[in-house]
mmCIF file with all atom_site columns, C-alpha atoms in Angstrom:
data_model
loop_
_atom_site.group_PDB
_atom_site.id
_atom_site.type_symbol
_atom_site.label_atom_id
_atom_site.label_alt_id
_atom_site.label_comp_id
_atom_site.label_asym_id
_atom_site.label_entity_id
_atom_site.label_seq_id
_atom_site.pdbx_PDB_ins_code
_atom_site.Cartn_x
_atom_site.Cartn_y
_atom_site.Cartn_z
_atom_site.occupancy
_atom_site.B_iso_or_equiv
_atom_site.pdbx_formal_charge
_atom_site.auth_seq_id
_atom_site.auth_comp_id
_atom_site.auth_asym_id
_atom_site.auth_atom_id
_atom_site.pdbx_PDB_model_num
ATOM 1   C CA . UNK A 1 1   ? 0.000   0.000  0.000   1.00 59.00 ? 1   UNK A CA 1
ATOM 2   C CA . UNK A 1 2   ? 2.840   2.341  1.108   1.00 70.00 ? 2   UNK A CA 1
ATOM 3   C CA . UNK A 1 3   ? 4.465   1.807  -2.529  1.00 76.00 ? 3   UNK A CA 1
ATOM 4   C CA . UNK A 1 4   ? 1.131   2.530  -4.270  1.00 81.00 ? 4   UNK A CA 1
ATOM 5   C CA . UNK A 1 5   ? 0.087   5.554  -2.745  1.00 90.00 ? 5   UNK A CA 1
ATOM 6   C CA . UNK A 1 6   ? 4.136   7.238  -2.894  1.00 89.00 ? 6   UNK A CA 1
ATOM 7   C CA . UNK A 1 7   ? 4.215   6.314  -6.564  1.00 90.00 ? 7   UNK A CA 1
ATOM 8   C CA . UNK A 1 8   ? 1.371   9.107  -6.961  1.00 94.00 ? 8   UNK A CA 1
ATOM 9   C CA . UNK A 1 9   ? 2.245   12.377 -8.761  1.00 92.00 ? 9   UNK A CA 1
ATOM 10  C CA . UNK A 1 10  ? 1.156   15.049 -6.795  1.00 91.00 ? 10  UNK A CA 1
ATOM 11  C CA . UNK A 1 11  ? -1.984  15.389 -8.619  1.00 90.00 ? 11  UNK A CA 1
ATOM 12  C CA . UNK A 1 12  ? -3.305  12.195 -8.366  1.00 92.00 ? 12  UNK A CA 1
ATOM 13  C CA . UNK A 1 13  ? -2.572  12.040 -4.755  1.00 93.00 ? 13  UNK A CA 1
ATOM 14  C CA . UNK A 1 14  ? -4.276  15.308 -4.308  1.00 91.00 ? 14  UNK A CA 1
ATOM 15  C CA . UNK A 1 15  ? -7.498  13.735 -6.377  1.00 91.00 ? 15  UNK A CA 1
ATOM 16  C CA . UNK A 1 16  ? -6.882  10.017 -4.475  1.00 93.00 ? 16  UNK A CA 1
ATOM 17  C CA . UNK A 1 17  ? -7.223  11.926 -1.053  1.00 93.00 ? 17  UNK A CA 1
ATOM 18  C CA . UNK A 1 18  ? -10.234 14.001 -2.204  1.00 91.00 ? 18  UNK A CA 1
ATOM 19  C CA . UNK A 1 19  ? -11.924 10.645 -3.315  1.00 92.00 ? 19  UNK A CA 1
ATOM 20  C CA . UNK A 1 20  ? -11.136 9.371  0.151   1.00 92.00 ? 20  UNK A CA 1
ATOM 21  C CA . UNK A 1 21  ? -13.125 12.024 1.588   1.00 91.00 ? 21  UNK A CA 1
ATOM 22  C CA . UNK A 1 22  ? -16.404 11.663 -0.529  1.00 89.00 ? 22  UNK A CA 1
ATOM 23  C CA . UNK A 1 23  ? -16.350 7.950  -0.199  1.00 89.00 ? 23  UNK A CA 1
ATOM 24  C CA . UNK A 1 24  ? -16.132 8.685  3.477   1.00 85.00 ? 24  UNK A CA 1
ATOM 25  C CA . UNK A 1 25  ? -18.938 11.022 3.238   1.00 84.00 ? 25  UNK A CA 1
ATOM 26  C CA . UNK A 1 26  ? -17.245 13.703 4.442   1.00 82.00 ? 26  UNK A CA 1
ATOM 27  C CA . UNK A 1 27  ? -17.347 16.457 1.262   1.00 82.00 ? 27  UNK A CA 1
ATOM 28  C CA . UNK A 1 28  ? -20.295 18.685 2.807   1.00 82.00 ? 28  UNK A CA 1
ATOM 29  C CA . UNK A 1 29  ? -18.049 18.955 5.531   1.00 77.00 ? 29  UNK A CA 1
ATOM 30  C CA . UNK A 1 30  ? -15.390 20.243 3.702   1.00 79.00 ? 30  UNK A CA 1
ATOM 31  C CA . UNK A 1 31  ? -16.991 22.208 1.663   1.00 80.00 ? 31  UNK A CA 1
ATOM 32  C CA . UNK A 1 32  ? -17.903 24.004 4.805   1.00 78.00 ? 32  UNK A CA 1
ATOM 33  C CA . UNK A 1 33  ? -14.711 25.240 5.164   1.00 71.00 ? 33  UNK A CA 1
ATOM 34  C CA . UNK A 1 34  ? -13.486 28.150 3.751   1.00 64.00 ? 34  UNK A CA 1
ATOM 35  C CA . UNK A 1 35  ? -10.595 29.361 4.975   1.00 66.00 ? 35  UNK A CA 1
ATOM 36  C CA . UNK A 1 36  ? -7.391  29.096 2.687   1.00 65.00 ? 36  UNK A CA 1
ATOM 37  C CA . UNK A 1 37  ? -4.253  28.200 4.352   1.00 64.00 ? 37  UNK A CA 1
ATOM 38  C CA . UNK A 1 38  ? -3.052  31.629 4.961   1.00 64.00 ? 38  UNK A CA 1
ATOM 39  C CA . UNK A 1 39  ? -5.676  32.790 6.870   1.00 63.00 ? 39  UNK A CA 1
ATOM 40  C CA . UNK A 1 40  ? -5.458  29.818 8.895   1.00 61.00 ? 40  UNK A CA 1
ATOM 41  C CA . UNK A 1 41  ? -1.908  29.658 9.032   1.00 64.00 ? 41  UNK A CA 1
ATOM 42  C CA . UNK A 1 42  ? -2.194  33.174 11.043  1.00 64.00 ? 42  UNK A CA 1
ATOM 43  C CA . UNK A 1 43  ? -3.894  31.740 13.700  1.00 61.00 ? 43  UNK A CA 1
ATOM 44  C CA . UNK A 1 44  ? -1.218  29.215 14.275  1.00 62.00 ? 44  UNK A CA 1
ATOM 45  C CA . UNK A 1 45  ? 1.027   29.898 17.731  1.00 57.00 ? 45  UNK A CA 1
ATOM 46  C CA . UNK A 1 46  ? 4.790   29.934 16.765  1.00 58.00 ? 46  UNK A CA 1
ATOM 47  C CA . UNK A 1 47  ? 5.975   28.140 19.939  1.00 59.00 ? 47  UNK A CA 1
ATOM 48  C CA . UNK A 1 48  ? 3.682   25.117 19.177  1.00 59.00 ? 48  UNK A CA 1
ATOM 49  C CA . UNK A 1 49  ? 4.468   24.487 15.307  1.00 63.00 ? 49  UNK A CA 1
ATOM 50  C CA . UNK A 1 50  ? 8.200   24.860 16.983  1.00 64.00 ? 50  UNK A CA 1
ATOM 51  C CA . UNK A 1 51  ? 7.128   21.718 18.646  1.00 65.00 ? 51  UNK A CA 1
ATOM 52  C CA . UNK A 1 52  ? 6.703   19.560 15.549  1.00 64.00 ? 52  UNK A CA 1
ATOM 53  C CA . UNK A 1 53  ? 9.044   21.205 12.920  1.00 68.00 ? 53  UNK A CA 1
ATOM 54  C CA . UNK A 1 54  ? 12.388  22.082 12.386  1.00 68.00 ? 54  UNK A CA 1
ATOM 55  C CA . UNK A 1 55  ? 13.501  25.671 11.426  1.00 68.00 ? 55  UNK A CA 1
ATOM 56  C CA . UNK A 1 56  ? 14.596  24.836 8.572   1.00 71.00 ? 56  UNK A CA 1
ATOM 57  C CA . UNK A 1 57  ? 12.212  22.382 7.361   1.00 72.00 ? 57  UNK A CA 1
ATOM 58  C CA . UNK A 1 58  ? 10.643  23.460 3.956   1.00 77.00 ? 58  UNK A CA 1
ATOM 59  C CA . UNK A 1 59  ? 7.239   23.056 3.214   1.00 78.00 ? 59  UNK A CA 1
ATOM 60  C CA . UNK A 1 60  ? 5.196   20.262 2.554   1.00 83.00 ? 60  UNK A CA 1
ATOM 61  C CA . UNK A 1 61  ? 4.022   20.440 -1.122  1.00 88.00 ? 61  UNK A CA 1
ATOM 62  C CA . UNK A 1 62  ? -0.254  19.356 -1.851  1.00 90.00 ? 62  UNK A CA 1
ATOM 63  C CA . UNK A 1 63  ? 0.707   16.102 -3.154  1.00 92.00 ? 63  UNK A CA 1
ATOM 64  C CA . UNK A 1 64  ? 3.574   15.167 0.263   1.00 92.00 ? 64  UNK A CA 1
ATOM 65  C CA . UNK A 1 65  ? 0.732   16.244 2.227   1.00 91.00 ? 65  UNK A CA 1
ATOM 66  C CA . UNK A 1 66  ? -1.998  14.283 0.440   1.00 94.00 ? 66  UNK A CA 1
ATOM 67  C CA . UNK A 1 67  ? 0.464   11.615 0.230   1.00 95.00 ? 67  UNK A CA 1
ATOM 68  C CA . UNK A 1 68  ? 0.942   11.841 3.858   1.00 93.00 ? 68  UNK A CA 1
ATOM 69  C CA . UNK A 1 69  ? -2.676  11.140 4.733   1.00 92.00 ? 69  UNK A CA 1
ATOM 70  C CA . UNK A 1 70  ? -3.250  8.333  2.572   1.00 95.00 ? 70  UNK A CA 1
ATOM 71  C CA . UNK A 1 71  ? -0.756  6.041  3.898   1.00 93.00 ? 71  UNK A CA 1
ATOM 72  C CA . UNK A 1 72  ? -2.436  7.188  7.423   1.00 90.00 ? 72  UNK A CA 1
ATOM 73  C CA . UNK A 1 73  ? -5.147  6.560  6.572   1.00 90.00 ? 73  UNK A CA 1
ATOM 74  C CA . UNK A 1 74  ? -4.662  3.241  4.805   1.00 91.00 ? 74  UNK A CA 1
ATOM 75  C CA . UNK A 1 75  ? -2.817  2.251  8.412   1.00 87.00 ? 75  UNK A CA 1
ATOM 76  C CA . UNK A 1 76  ? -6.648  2.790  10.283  1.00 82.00 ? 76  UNK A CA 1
ATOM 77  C CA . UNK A 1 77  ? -7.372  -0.660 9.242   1.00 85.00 ? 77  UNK A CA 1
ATOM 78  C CA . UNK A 1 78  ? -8.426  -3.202 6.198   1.00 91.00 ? 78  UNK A CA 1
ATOM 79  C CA . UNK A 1 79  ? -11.853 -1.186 5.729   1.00 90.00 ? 79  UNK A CA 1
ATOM 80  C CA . UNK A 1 80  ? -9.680  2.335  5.288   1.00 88.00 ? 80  UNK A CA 1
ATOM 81  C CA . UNK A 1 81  ? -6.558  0.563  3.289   1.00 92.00 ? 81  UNK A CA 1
ATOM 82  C CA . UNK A 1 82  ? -8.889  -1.097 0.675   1.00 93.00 ? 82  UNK A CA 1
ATOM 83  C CA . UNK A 1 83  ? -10.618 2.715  0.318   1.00 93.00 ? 83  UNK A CA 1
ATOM 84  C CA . UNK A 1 84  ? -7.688  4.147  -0.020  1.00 94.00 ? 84  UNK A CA 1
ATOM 85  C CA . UNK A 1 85  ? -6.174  1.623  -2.657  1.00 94.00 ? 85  UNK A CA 1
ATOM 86  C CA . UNK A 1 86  ? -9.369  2.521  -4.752  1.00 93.00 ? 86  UNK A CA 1
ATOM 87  C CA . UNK A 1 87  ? -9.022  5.892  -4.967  1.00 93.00 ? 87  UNK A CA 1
ATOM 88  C CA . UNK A 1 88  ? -5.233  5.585  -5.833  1.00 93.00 ? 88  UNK A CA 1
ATOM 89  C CA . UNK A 1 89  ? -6.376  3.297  -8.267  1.00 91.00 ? 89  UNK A CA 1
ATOM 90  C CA . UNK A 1 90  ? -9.023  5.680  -9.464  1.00 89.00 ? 90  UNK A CA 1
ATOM 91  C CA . UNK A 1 91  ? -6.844  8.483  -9.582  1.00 90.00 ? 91  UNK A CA 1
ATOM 92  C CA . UNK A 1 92  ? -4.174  6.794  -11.561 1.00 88.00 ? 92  UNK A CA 1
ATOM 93  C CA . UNK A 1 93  ? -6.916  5.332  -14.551 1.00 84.00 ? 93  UNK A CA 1
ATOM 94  C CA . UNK A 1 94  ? -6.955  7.388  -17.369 1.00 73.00 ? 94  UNK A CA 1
ATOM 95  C CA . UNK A 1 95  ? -9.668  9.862  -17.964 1.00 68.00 ? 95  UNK A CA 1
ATOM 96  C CA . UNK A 1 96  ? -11.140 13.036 -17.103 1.00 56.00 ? 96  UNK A CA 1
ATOM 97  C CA . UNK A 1 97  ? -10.378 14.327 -13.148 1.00 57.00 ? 97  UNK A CA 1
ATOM 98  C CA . UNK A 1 98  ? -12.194 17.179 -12.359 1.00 56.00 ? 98  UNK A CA 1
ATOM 99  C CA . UNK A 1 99  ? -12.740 16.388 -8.571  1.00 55.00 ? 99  UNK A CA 1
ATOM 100 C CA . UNK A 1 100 ? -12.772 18.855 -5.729  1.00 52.00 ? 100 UNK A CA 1
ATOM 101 C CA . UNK A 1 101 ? -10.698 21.585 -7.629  1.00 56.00 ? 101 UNK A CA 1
ATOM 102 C CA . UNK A 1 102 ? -12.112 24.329 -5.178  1.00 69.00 ? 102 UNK A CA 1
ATOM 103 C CA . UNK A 1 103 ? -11.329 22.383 -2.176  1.00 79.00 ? 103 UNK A CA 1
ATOM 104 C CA . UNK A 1 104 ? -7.495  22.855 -0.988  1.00 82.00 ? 104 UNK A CA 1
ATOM 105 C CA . UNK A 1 105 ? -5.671  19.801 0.779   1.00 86.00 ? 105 UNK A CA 1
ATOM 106 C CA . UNK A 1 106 ? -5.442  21.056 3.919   1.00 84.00 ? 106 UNK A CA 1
ATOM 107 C CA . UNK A 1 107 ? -9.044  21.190 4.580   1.00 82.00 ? 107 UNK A CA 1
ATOM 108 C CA . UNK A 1 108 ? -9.453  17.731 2.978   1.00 87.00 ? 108 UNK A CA 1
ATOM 109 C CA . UNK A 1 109 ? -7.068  16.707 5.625   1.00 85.00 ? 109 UNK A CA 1
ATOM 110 C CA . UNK A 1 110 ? -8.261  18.466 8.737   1.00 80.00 ? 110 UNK A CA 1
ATOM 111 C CA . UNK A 1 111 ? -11.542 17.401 7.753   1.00 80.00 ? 111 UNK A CA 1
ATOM 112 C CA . UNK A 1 112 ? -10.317 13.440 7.085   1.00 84.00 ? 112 UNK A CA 1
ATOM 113 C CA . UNK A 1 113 ? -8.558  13.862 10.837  1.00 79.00 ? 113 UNK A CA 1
ATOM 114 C CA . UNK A 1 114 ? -11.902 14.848 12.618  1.00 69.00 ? 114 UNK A CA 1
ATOM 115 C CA . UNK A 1 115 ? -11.427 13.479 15.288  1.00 54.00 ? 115 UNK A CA 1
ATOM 116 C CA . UNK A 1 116 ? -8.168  14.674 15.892  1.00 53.00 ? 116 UNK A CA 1
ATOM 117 C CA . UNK A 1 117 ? -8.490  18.425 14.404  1.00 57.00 ? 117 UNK A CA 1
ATOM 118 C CA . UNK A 1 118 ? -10.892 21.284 14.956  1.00 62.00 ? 118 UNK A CA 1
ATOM 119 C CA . UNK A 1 119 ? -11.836 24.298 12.875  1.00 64.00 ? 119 UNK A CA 1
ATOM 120 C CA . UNK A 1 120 ? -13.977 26.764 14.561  1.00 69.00 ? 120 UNK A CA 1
ATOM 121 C CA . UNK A 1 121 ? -15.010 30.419 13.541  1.00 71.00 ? 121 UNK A CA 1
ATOM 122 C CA . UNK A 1 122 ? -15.504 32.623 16.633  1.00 76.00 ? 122 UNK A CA 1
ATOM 123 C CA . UNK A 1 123 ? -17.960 35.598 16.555  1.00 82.00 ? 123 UNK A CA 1
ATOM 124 C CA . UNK A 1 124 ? -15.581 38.166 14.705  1.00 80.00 ? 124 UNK A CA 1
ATOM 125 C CA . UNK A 1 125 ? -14.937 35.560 11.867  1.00 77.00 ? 125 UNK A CA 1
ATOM 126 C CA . UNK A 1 126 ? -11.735 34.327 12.629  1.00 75.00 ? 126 UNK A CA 1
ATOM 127 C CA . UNK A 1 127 ? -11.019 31.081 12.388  1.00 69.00 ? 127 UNK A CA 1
ATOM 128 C CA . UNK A 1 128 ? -8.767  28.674 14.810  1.00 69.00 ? 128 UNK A CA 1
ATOM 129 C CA . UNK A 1 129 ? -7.362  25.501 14.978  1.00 60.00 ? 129 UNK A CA 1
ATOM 130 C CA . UNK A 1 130 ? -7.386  23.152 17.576  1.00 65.00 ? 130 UNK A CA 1
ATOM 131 C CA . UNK A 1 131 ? -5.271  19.862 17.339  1.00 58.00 ? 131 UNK A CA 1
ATOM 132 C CA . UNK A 1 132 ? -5.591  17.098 19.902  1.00 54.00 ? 132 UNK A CA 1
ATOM 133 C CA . UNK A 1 133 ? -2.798  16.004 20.927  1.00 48.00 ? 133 UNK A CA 1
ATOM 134 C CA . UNK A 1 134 ? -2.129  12.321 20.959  1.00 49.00 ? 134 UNK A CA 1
ATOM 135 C CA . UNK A 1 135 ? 1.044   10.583 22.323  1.00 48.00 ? 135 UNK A CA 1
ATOM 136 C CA . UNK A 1 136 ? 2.903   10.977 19.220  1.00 42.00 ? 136 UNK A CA 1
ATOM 137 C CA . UNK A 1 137 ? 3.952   6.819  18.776  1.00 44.00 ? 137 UNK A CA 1
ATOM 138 C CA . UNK A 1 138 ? 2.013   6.642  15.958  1.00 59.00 ? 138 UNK A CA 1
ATOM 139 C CA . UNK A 1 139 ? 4.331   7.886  13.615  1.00 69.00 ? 139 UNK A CA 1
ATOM 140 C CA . UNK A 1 140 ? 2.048   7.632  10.377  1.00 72.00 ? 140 UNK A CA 1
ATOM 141 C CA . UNK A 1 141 ? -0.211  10.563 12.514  1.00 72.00 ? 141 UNK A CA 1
ATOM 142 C CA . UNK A 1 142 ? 2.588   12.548 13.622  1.00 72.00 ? 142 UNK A CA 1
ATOM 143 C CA . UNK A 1 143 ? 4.032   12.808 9.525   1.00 78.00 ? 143 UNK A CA 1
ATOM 144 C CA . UNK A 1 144 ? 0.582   13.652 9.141   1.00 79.00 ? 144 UNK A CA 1
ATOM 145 C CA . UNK A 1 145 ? 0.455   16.576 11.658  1.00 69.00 ? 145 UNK A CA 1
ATOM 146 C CA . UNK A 1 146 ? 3.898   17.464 10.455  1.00 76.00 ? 146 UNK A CA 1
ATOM 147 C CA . UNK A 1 147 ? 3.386   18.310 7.152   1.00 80.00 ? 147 UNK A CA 1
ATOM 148 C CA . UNK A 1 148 ? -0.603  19.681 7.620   1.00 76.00 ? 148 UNK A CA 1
ATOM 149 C CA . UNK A 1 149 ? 1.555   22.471 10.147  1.00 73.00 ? 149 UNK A CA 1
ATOM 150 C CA . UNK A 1 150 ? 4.306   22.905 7.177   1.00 74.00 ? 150 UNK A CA 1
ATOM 151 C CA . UNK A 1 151 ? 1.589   22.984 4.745   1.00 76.00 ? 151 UNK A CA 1
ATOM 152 C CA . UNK A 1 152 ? -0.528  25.917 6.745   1.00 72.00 ? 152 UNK A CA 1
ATOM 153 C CA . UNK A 1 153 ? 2.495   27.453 8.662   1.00 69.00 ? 153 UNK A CA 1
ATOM 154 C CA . UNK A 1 154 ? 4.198   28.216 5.461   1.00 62.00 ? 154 UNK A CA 1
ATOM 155 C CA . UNK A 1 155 ? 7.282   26.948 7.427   1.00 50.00 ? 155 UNK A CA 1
ATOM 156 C CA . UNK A 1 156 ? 7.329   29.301 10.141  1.00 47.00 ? 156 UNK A CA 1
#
C-alpha cells in the first residue's frame, strides 16, 4: 500500500485523497470550510508548530501532504486501506479528473482527521485551529500533523 500511494504524482494524490473524503462522506463537511491556508496559518502559535518542525524544514508540497494522509489513513485498518487503494487506483486510470478543484488539501485533511483536528469560527470571523494532541507513537499521525503544520504554517 505504502508503494502505491508514494508512486502518486502530486496530482493524483491530491485527487486520491479528495476521493477518500467523498467515499467517506465527508465532502459537505469540507466544503464548509473556507478558509485558505493563509488565513489559517495566522492563527497558528509559533511556539507550538516549533514543537513539531524544524527551522529549517521546507514546506510540505499538496501532493507530500496528500500523500501523507493516505498512507495514514490506509494504516486505520483493512476497511480504510482497501478505500484508499481505490481511490489511488481511481486516480491513476486514465480519464477526465475534475474532482474537488475548489477544495485545498489542507481542509481535505483536517476534515479526514476529525477526530483529531478542529476548525472553529468565533464571533468576529476568525477562524482557529485546535489539534488534539495524541502521544505521538504513531508515527504515520505525527508525519501527518507534520506536514498539515508545514503545509498551513508556510514553514514558520
Amino acid at each position: 500500500m505504502t508503494q502505491d500511494v508514494r508512486g502518486l504524482s502530486d496530482e493524483a494524490a491530491v485527487q486520491a485523497l479528495a476521493a477518500v473524503v467523498e467515499e467517506l462522506g465527508l465532502l459537505d463537511a469540507a466544503r464548509r470550510y473556507d478558509w485558505d491556508d493563509a488565513e489559517l496559518g495566522e492563527t497558528l502559535d509559533a511556539g507550538y508548530v516549533a514543537e513539531y518542525l524544524s527551522p529549517a524544514q521546507p514546506v510540505a508540497s499538496e501532493g507530500e501532504l496528500a500523500r501523507t494522509t493516505l498512507m495514514y489513513a490506509a494504516s486505520l485498518g483493512e476497511d480504510m486501506a482497501r478505500t484508499v487503494k481505490e481511490a489511488a487506483d481511481f486516480a491513476r486510470s486514465p480519464g477526465e479528473r475534475s474532482l474537488f478543484v475548489t477544495i485545498g488539501v489542507p481542509v481535505l485533511v483536517v476534515v479526514l482527521l476529525q477526530t483529531e483536528v478542529l476548525v472553529k469560527r468565533d464571533t468576529r470571523g476568525k477562524w482557529s485551529l485546535t489539534i488534539h494532541k495524541k502521544a505521538m507513537k504513531d508515527a504515520a499521525l505525527g508525519r501527518v500533523f507534520t506536514a498539515l503544520l508545514s503545509r498551513i504554517g508556510g514553514g514558520q
